[in-house]
Amino acid sequence: MTVVHHDPAARLWMLTTPHSSYVVRLDDHGRLRHLHWGARLTPEQAAALPYVLDVATNFDGELAEEYPGEGGARFGVPALRVVHPDGSRSTEWRPDGHRIEDGLLVLSFRERLGPLELDLCYRVRPDSDAVDRWTELRHTGADGQPVRVGQLAAARWTLPLRADYRLGHVTGGWSAENRLTREPLARAETVLTSRRGITGHQANPWVVLDAGDAGEEHGEVWTSALAWSGSWRITVERTVHGLAAATHAAGHEGPEVVLRPGESWRTPVSTGLYSAHGFGGASRAWHAHVRAHVLPRPDELRPVLYNSWEATGFDVGLAGQLDLARRAAALGVELFVMDDGWFGARKDDTAGLGDWTPAPDRFPDGLAPLAAEVRRLGMRFGLWVEPEMVNPDSDLYRAHPDWVLHESGRPRTELRNQLVLDFGRPEVAAWAHAWLDGLVREHGVDHLKWDMNRVLTEAGRPGDPDADRLWHGHVRAVHALMDRLRADHPGLRIEACSGGGGRTDLAMLARTDQVWTSDNTDALDRIAIQHGYGQIYPPGTMGAWVTDSPNPLTGRRLPLEFRFHVAMTGALGIGGDLTHWSEDELARAAELVARYKRIRPVVQRGRLYRLRDAVQYVHGDEVVLVAWRLAEPHGAPVVPLRLAGLDPQARYVDQDTGEVHHGAVLTARGLSTGLTRDHSSRLLHLRRQD
Ligand code: DGJ
């Protein structure tokens, strides 16, 4: 299969994935027009494609351009906004060649009047339905005059024209991330955005569009996600002519990048993925793509971890951590992570951030005794860090008050009593690398939980005329530091965290091993949060802890088994105060941890099917089903669960009871779960019979 095809006569390029095609062509005026994103086509069929839209009246027009700028009769969302030195904004892009190599397509353009070059870049792979896109803008002028760049989109994703569209995305907040919503697409511009300098809890940079007729397992869906960990904006437009398109850009409105002669600006990657198999099919394709092409270490079976945060809060010390570590090891935990509070004067959130040496009163001999005992117990050792932050009440801030993002003469707004270090300054990035590298080296730290508990405010750098760049520069510096640490310490794992799930995105997943999904560990709330997470991101990256009952955040009481089962649908962790768990609870927890280890290859690597009040994973011959019952009215029928993705001709053996099920019966009639009580749950592990 040729993944990139060029038809010189038609001035057309087609990208081919296993189940989709993507086609653009130059029109007679040299404008790049979007032709197709959807079912697979042959080159001959692609050459016969009419334009998606070709509307030109005396009053209006719409051409479905692949990457519209400003100027001319263009009234939609511009992918590119620049201000030339003379104050004008129009651009007229002339084709300037193309390059094809190994699944990469670069289409180059030159601005007719200004010294600007533009590359539209695409990448496809033979084993993934994802199309990666990004853009590079170059200033080639020699006259010293900069241009101002207000927006440089990674991509504009145009859908085929349909009578209706529906937009799916997630909304939320701290402890309520990833609430999935699907609503008719407004005949307007719908802006999903983060202006906070992080990916954000309130929205997440992806959208799923369909024609209003897709379901979980049927229908066409067009999805796209931006791989960026800072501010971002996805504008979904439904134009007056009925067309839908989603423009993906890093950054929010306001900050401009000044591009000087000789400089270039490259966007992050935006990935689009088309599926003809509904929302579930799209999710499975995303999971496969992220595992194959995004995660740095996809083959690792994610370890069962213990994290001390909910048990101790800031009240950490050697004796307490040793006690928890011993109890965790007895449950079968494989990685022990000490959370916030181990350094400097950090007894609460008012002081100590930035002073990354073990607290002498709590760890008089440093971290070595704890790390050694954790290893002796057979576990790996992990630590919480928050490298981008500083408390004003810290030695670091007293020594370097100018190292934080701030604007001259303006207040330094504190959130959670902390300020943001300016990682775009080389000396700050070098300082952060030095202590992190030293910490990992000295203690052989296996896992860093990299937190980021506040957003950017007064994001300035006095005296620097390019200060607006720091919105991008901060993110790039964080990515670079993570990349460098991973390169220097190949065994190091990193967990992305930002007050729970505030920094969940494909760029983070490219340099971390799992994400802390939410500070909300209530298993009932988690069902919704995890449902949203799994729309795009694979379950094996989704950190899920079993914590105490009543839950410290919600006060809700839930059975231990229910809490475990919900957490076992992702990367299982335990975060409860084990010193308060009864002997019976500890014994049952140990059984459930052992059970998770048996099913985790299926959960972490399998294909996910979302059923009603259940999730199912299929991996090779194995099937795992986790089903639960929420609060149901008395007498509500217990409807059999119809499993998906099975071979109807095969038999499947229950790995716990030996009972044999026919695939056809499980699919057609369904499985009786026997869940008659609220908050009961069941885990089923089947293996296809030879
Ligand atoms: C926010 C994280 O989401 C929590 O898990 C915990 O690490 C705290 N920060 C520590 O301050």
Coordinates of N, CA and C in Angstrom, one line a residue, residues 96-274:
D96 N 4.9 25.9 -3.9 CA 6.4 26.0 -4.0 C 7.0 24.6 -3.9
G97 N 6.3 23.6 -4.4 CA 6.9 22.2 -4.4 C 6.4 21.4 -3.3
H98 N 6.8 20.1 -3.4 CA 6.4 19.2 -2.3 C 7.5 18.1 -2.1
R99 N 7.4 17.4 -1.0 CA 8.4 16.4 -0.7 C 7.6 15.2 -0.1
I100 N 8.0 14.0 -0.6 CA 7.4 12.8 -0.1 C 8.5 11.8 0.4
E101 N 8.4 11.4 1.6 CA 9.4 10.4 2.0 C 8.8 9.6 3.2
D102 N 8.8 8.3 3.1 CA 8.4 7.4 4.2 C 7.2 7.8 5.0
G103 N 6.1 8.0 4.2 CA 4.8 8.4 4.9 C 4.7 9.8 5.2
L104 N 5.7 10.6 4.9 CA 5.7 12.1 5.2 C 5.4 12.8 3.9
L105 N 4.5 13.7 4.0 CA 4.2 14.6 2.8 C 4.3 16.1 3.3
V106 N 5.2 16.8 2.6 CA 5.3 18.3 2.9 C 4.9 19.1 1.7
L107 N 3.9 19.9 1.9 CA 3.5 20.8 0.8 C 3.9 22.2 1.1
S108 N 4.7 22.7 0.2 CA 5.4 24.0 0.5 C 4.7 25.2 -0.3
F109 N 4.7 26.3 0.3 CA 4.0 27.5 -0.3 C 4.9 28.7 0.1
R110 N 4.8 29.7 -0.8 CA 5.5 31.0 -0.6 C 4.5 32.1 -0.7
E111 N 4.7 33.1 0.1 CA 3.7 34.2 0.1 C 4.1 35.1 -1.1
R112 N 3.0 35.6 -1.8 CA 3.3 36.3 -3.0 C 4.1 37.6 -2.8
L113 N 3.8 38.3 -1.7 CA 4.5 39.6 -1.5 C 5.5 39.6 -0.4
G114 N 5.1 38.9 0.7 CA 6.0 39.0 1.9 C 7.0 37.9 1.9
P115 N 8.0 38.0 2.8 CA 9.1 37.0 2.9 C 8.8 35.9 3.8
L116 N 7.7 35.2 3.4 CA 7.2 34.1 4.3 C 7.1 32.8 3.5
E117 N 7.5 31.7 4.1 CA 7.3 30.4 3.5 C 6.5 29.5 4.5
L118 N 5.7 28.7 3.9 CA 4.8 27.9 4.8 C 4.9 26.4 4.3
D119 N 5.1 25.5 5.3 CA 5.0 24.1 5.0 C 3.8 23.5 5.7
L120 N 3.0 22.8 4.9 CA 1.9 22.0 5.5 C 2.4 20.5 5.5
C121 N 2.5 19.9 6.7 CA 3.1 18.6 6.8 C 2.1 17.6 7.2
Y122 N 2.3 16.4 6.7 CA 1.3 15.3 7.0 C 2.2 14.0 7.2
R123 N 1.7 13.2 8.1 CA 2.4 11.9 8.2 C 1.3 10.8 8.4
V124 N 1.5 9.7 7.6 CA 0.6 8.5 7.8 C 1.5 7.3 7.9
R125 N 1.0 6.2 8.5 CA 1.7 5.0 8.7 C 0.9 3.8 8.3
P126 N 1.6 2.7 7.8 CA 0.8 1.6 7.3 C -0.1 0.9 8.3
D127 N 0.2 1.1 9.6 CA -0.5 0.3 10.6 C -1.5 1.2 11.5
S128 N -1.8 2.4 11.1 CA -2.6 3.2 11.9 C -3.5 4.1 11.0
D129 N -4.7 4.3 11.5 CA -5.6 5.2 10.7 C -5.4 6.7 11.1
A130 N -4.4 7.0 11.9 CA -4.2 8.4 12.3 C -3.5 9.1 11.1
V131 N -3.9 10.4 11.0 CA -3.1 11.3 10.1 C -2.6 12.4 11.0
D132 N -1.2 12.5 11.0 CA -0.6 13.6 11.8 C -0.4 14.8 10.9
R133 N -0.7 15.9 11.5 CA -0.5 17.2 10.7 C 0.2 18.2 11.5
W134 N 1.0 19.0 10.9 CA 1.6 20.1 11.6 C 2.1 21.1 10.6
T135 N 2.4 22.3 11.0 CA 2.7 23.4 10.1 C 4.0 24.1 10.5
E136 N 4.7 24.6 9.5 CA 5.9 25.4 9.8 C 5.9 26.7 9.0
L137 N 6.1 27.8 9.7 CA 6.2 29.1 9.0 C 7.6 29.6 9.1
R138 N 8.1 30.1 8.0 CA 9.5 30.6 8.0 C 9.5 32.1 7.5
H139 N 10.3 32.9 8.2 CA 10.5 34.3 7.8 C 11.9 34.3 7.0
T140 N 11.8 34.6 5.7 CA 13.0 34.5 4.9 C 13.6 35.8 4.5
G141 N 12.9 36.9 5.1 CA 13.3 38.3 4.7 C 14.7 38.6 5.2
A142 N 15.3 39.6 4.5 CA 16.6 40.1 5.0 C 16.6 41.5 5.5
D143 N 15.4 42.1 5.5 CA 15.3 43.5 5.8 C 15.2 43.8 7.3
G144 N 15.2 42.7 8.1 CA 15.2 43.0 9.6 C 13.8 43.2 10.1
Q145 N 12.8 43.3 9.3 CA 11.4 43.6 9.8 C 10.7 42.3 10.2
P146 N 10.3 42.2 11.4 CA 9.6 41.0 11.9 C 8.1 41.0 11.4
V147 N 7.5 39.8 11.4 CA 6.0 39.7 11.3 C 5.5 39.2 12.6
R148 N 4.3 39.6 12.9 CA 3.6 39.1 14.1 C 2.7 38.0 13.8
V149 N 2.8 36.9 14.5 CA 1.9 35.8 14.2 C 0.9 35.6 15.4
G150 N -0.3 35.8 15.0 CA -1.4 35.7 16.0 C -1.9 34.3 16.1
Q151 N -1.9 33.6 15.0 CA -2.3 32.2 15.1 C -1.6 31.4 13.9
L152 N -1.1 30.3 14.3 CA -0.5 29.4 13.3 C -1.1 28.0 13.7
A153 N -2.2 27.6 13.0 CA -2.8 26.4 13.4 C -2.0 25.2 13.0
A154 N -2.1 24.1 13.7 CA -1.4 22.9 13.3 C -2.2 22.3 12.2
A155 N -3.5 22.4 12.2 CA -4.3 21.8 11.1 C -5.8 22.4 11.2
R156 N -6.4 22.3 10.0 CA -7.8 22.5 10.0 C -8.4 21.2 9.4
W157 N -9.3 20.6 10.2 CA -9.8 19.3 9.8 C -11.2 19.5 9.2
T158 N -11.4 19.3 7.9 CA -12.6 19.6 7.2 C -13.4 18.2 7.1
L159 N -14.7 18.3 7.4 CA -15.5 17.1 7.2 C -16.2 17.1 5.9
P160 N -16.7 15.9 5.5 CA -17.6 16.0 4.3 C -18.9 16.7 4.6
L161 N -19.5 17.2 3.6 CA -20.8 17.9 3.8 C -21.9 17.0 4.2
R162 N -22.5 17.2 5.3 CA -23.6 16.4 5.8 C -24.8 17.3 6.2
A163 N -26.0 16.7 6.3 CA -27.1 17.5 6.6 C -27.0 18.0 8.1
D164 N -26.4 17.2 8.9 CA -26.3 17.6 10.4 C -25.0 17.1 10.9
Y165 N -24.6 17.7 12.0 CA -23.4 17.2 12.7 C -23.6 17.2 14.2
R166 N -22.9 16.4 14.8 CA -22.9 16.4 16.3 C -21.4 16.5 16.8
L167 N -21.3 17.3 17.9 CA -19.9 17.5 18.4 C -19.8 16.8 19.8
G168 N -18.8 15.9 19.9 CA -18.5 15.3 21.1 C -17.2 15.8 21.7
H169 N -17.2 16.1 23.0 CA -15.9 16.6 23.7 C -16.1 16.4 25.2
V170 N -15.1 16.8 25.9 CA -15.3 16.6 27.4 C -15.2 18.0 28.0
T171 N -15.9 18.1 29.2 CA -15.9 19.3 30.0 C -15.5 18.9 31.4
G172 N -15.4 19.9 32.3 CA -15.1 19.5 33.7 C -14.4 20.5 34.5
G173 N -13.8 20.1 35.5 CA -13.1 20.9 36.4 C -12.2 20.0 37.3
W174 N -11.6 20.7 38.3 CA -10.7 19.9 39.2 C -11.6 18.8 39.9
S175 N -11.2 17.6 39.9 CA -11.9 16.4 40.5 C -13.2 16.1 39.7
A176 N -13.3 16.6 38.6 CA -14.5 16.3 37.8 C -14.1 16.3 36.3
E177 N -13.0 15.8 36.0 CA -12.5 15.8 34.6 C -13.2 14.9 33.7
N178 N -13.1 15.2 32.4 CA -13.5 14.3 31.3 C -14.9 13.9 31.2
R179 N -15.8 14.9 31.6 CA -17.3 14.5 31.4 C -17.6 14.6 30.0
L180 N -18.0 13.5 29.4 CA -18.3 13.4 28.0 C -19.6 14.1 27.6
T181 N -19.6 15.0 26.6 CA -20.9 15.5 26.2 C -20.9 15.4 24.7
R182 N -22.1 15.1 24.2 CA -22.4 15.1 22.7 C -23.6 16.0 22.4
E183 N -23.4 17.0 21.6 CA -24.5 17.9 21.3 C -24.5 18.3 19.8
P184 N -25.7 18.7 19.3 CA -25.7 19.1 17.9 C -24.7 20.2 17.7
L185 N -24.0 20.2 16.6 CA -23.1 21.3 16.4 C -23.8 22.6 16.0
A186 N -23.5 23.6 16.7 CA -24.2 24.9 16.5 C -23.8 25.5 15.1
R187 N -24.8 26.2 14.5 CA -24.4 26.9 13.3 C -23.7 28.2 13.7
A188 N -22.5 28.0 14.1 CA -21.7 29.1 14.7 C -20.3 28.6 14.9
E189 N -19.5 29.3 15.7 CA -18.2 28.8 16.0 C -18.2 28.4 17.4
T190 N -17.8 27.2 17.7 CA -17.7 26.7 19.0 C -16.3 26.6 19.4
V191 N -15.9 27.3 20.4 CA -14.5 27.3 20.8 C -14.2 26.5 22.1
L192 N -13.4 25.5 22.0 CA -13.0 24.8 23.1 C -11.6 25.3 23.4
T193 N -11.2 25.6 24.6 CA -9.9 26.2 24.8 C -9.4 26.1 26.2
S194 N -8.1 26.2 26.4 CA -7.5 26.5 27.7 C -6.7 27.7 27.6
R195 N -6.9 28.7 28.4 CA -6.1 29.9 28.5 C -5.2 29.9 29.7
R196 N -4.9 28.7 30.2 CA -4.3 28.6 31.5 C -2.8 28.2 31.5
G197 N -2.3 28.0 30.3 CA -0.9 27.6 30.2 C -0.7 26.1 30.4
I198 N -1.8 25.4 30.7 CA -1.7 23.9 30.8 C -2.9 23.4 30.0
T199 N -2.9 22.1 29.8 CA -3.9 21.5 29.0 C -5.3 21.8 29.6
G200 N -5.4 21.7 30.9 CA -6.6 22.1 31.6 C -7.5 21.0 32.0
H201 N -8.3 21.3 33.1 CA -9.3 20.3 33.6 C -10.7 20.6 32.9
Q202 N -10.8 21.8 32.4 CA -12.1 22.3 31.9 C -12.5 21.7 30.6
A203 N -11.5 21.4 29.8 CA -11.7 20.9 28.5 C -10.5 20.1 28.1
N204 N -10.5 19.3 27.1 CA -9.3 18.5 26.7 C -9.2 18.6 25.2
P205 N -8.0 18.7 24.7 CA -7.8 19.1 23.3 C -8.1 18.0 22.3
W206 N -9.4 17.6 22.2 CA -9.8 16.7 21.2 C -11.3 16.9 20.9
V207 N -11.7 16.5 19.7 CA -13.1 16.6 19.4 C -13.5 15.3 18.6
V208 N -14.7 14.9 18.7 CA -15.3 13.8 17.9 C -16.5 14.4 17.2
L209 N -16.5 14.3 15.9 CA -17.7 14.8 15.1 C -18.3 13.6 14.4
D210 N -19.6 13.7 14.3 CA -20.3 12.7 13.5 C -21.5 13.4 12.9
A211 N -22.2 12.7 12.0 CA -23.3 13.3 11.3 C -24.6 13.2 12.1
G212 N -24.5 12.9 13.4 CA -25.6 12.7 14.3 C -26.2 11.4 14.2
D213 N -25.6 10.5 13.4 CA -26.2 9.1 13.2 C -25.3 8.0 13.7
A214 N -24.2 8.4 14.3 CA -23.2 7.3 14.8 C -23.7 6.8 16.2
G215 N -23.3 5.6 16.4 CA -23.5 5.0 17.8 C -22.2 4.4 18.3
E216 N -22.3 3.7 19.4 CA -21.1 3.2 20.0 C -20.3 2.3 19.0
E217 N -21.1 1.5 18.3 CA -20.4 0.5 17.4 C -20.8 0.6 15.9
H218 N -21.4 1.7 15.5 CA -21.7 1.9 14.1 C -21.6 3.4 13.7
G219 N -21.4 3.6 12.5 CA -21.5 5.0 11.9 C -20.1 5.6 11.8
E220 N -20.1 6.6 10.9 CA -18.9 7.3 10.7 C -18.6 8.4 11.7
V221 N -17.3 8.4 12.2 CA -16.9 9.5 13.1 C -15.6 10.1 12.7
W222 N -15.4 11.4 12.9 CA -14.2 12.1 12.5 C -13.7 12.7 13.8
T223 N -12.5 12.3 14.2 CA -12.0 12.7 15.5 C -10.6 13.4 15.3
S224 N -10.3 14.3 16.2 CA -9.0 15.0 16.0 C -8.5 15.4 17.4
A225 N -7.2 15.4 17.6 CA -6.7 15.7 18.9 C -5.4 16.5 18.7
L226 N -5.1 17.5 19.6 CA -3.9 18.3 19.5 C -2.9 17.8 20.6
A227 N -1.7 17.6 20.2 CA -0.7 17.1 21.1 C 0.0 18.3 21.7
W228 N -0.6 18.9 22.7 CA 0.0 20.1 23.3 C -0.4 20.2 24.8
S229 N 0.6 20.6 25.6 CA 0.4 20.6 27.1 C 0.2 22.0 27.6
G230 N 0.0 23.0 26.8 CA -0.2 24.4 27.3 C -1.5 24.9 26.8
S231 N -1.7 26.2 26.7 CA -2.9 26.8 26.2 C -3.2 26.3 24.8
W232 N -4.4 26.2 24.5 CA -4.8 25.7 23.1 C -6.2 26.1 22.8
R233 N -6.5 26.0 21.5 CA -7.8 26.4 21.1 C -8.2 25.5 19.9
I234 N -9.4 24.9 20.1 CA -10.0 24.1 18.9 C -11.3 24.8 18.6
T235 N -11.3 25.4 17.4 CA -12.6 26.1 17.0 C -13.3 25.2 16.0
V236 N -14.5 24.8 16.4 CA -15.3 24.0 15.5 C -16.3 24.9 14.8
E237 N -16.3 25.0 13.5 CA -17.2 25.9 12.8 C -18.2 25.1 12.0
R238 N -19.4 25.6 12.0 CA -20.4 25.1 11.1 C -20.8 26.3 10.3
T239 N -20.4 26.3 9.0 CA -20.5 27.5 8.3 C -21.9 27.8 7.8
V240 N -22.1 29.0 7.2 CA -23.5 29.2 6.7 C -23.8 28.3 5.6
H241 N -22.8 27.7 4.9 CA -23.1 26.8 3.8 C -23.2 25.4 4.3
G242 N -23.1 25.2 5.7 CA -23.4 23.9 6.3 C -22.2 23.0 6.5
L243 N -21.0 23.5 6.2 CA -19.8 22.6 6.3 C -19.3 22.7 7.8
A244 N -18.7 21.6 8.2 CA -18.1 21.6 9.6 C -16.6 21.4 9.4
A245 N -15.9 22.1 10.2 CA -14.4 22.0 10.2 C -13.9 22.4 11.6
A246 N -12.8 21.7 12.0 CA -12.2 22.0 13.3 C -10.8 22.5 13.1
T247 N -10.5 23.7 13.6 CA -9.2 24.3 13.5 C -8.4 24.1 14.8
H248 N -7.3 23.5 14.8 CA -6.5 23.2 16.0 C -5.3 24.0 16.1
A249 N -5.1 24.8 17.2 CA -4.0 25.6 17.4 C -3.5 25.6 18.8
A250 N -2.2 25.6 19.0 CA -1.6 25.8 20.3 C -1.7 27.3 20.6
G251 N -1.9 27.6 21.9 CA -2.0 29.0 22.3 C -3.4 29.4 22.3
H252 N -3.7 30.5 23.0 CA -5.0 31.1 23.0 C -4.9 32.5 22.4
E253 N -6.1 33.1 22.2 CA -6.1 34.4 21.5 C -5.4 35.4 22.4
G254 N -4.7 36.4 21.8 CA -4.0 37.4 22.6 C -2.5 37.3 22.4
P255 N -1.8 36.4 23.1 CA -0.4 36.4 22.9 C 0.0 36.2 21.4
E256 N 1.0 37.0 21.0 CA 1.5 36.9 19.6 C 2.9 36.5 19.6
V257 N 3.3 35.8 18.6 CA 4.7 35.5 18.5 C 5.4 36.4 17.4
V258 N 6.4 37.0 17.8 CA 7.1 37.9 16.8 C 8.2 37.1 16.1
L259 N 8.0 37.0 14.8 CA 8.9 36.1 14.0 C 9.9 37.0 13.2
R260 N 11.1 36.9 13.5 CA 12.2 37.7 12.9 C 12.8 37.0 11.7
P261 N 13.4 37.8 10.8 CA 14.1 37.2 9.6 C 15.0 36.0 10.1
G262 N 14.9 34.9 9.3 CA 15.7 33.8 9.6 C 15.1 32.8 10.6
E263 N 14.0 33.3 11.3 CA 13.3 32.4 12.3 C 12.2 31.6 11.6
S264 N 12.0 30.5 12.3 CA 10.8 29.7 11.8 C 10.0 29.3 13.1
W265 N 8.8 28.9 12.8 CA 7.9 28.5 13.9 C 7.2 27.2 13.5
R266 N 7.3 26.2 14.3 CA 6.7 24.9 14.0 C 5.6 24.6 15.0
T267 N 4.5 24.2 14.6 CA 3.4 23.9 15.5 C 3.5 22.5 16.1
P268 N 2.8 22.2 17.2 CA 2.7 20.8 17.6 C 1.9 20.1 16.6
V269 N 1.9 18.8 16.8 CA 1.2 17.9 15.9 C -0.3 17.8 16.3
S270 N -1.1 17.9 15.3 CA -2.6 17.6 15.5 C -2.8 16.3 14.7
T271 N -3.6 15.4 15.3 CA -3.8 14.1 14.7 C -5.3 13.9 14.5
G272 N -5.6 13.5 13.3 CA -7.0 13.2 12.9 C -7.2 11.7 12.7
L273 N -8.3 11.2 13.0 CA -8.6 9.8 12.9 C -10.0 9.6 12.5
Y274 N -10.2 8.9 11.4 CA -11.6 8.6 10.9 C -11.9 7.2 11.2

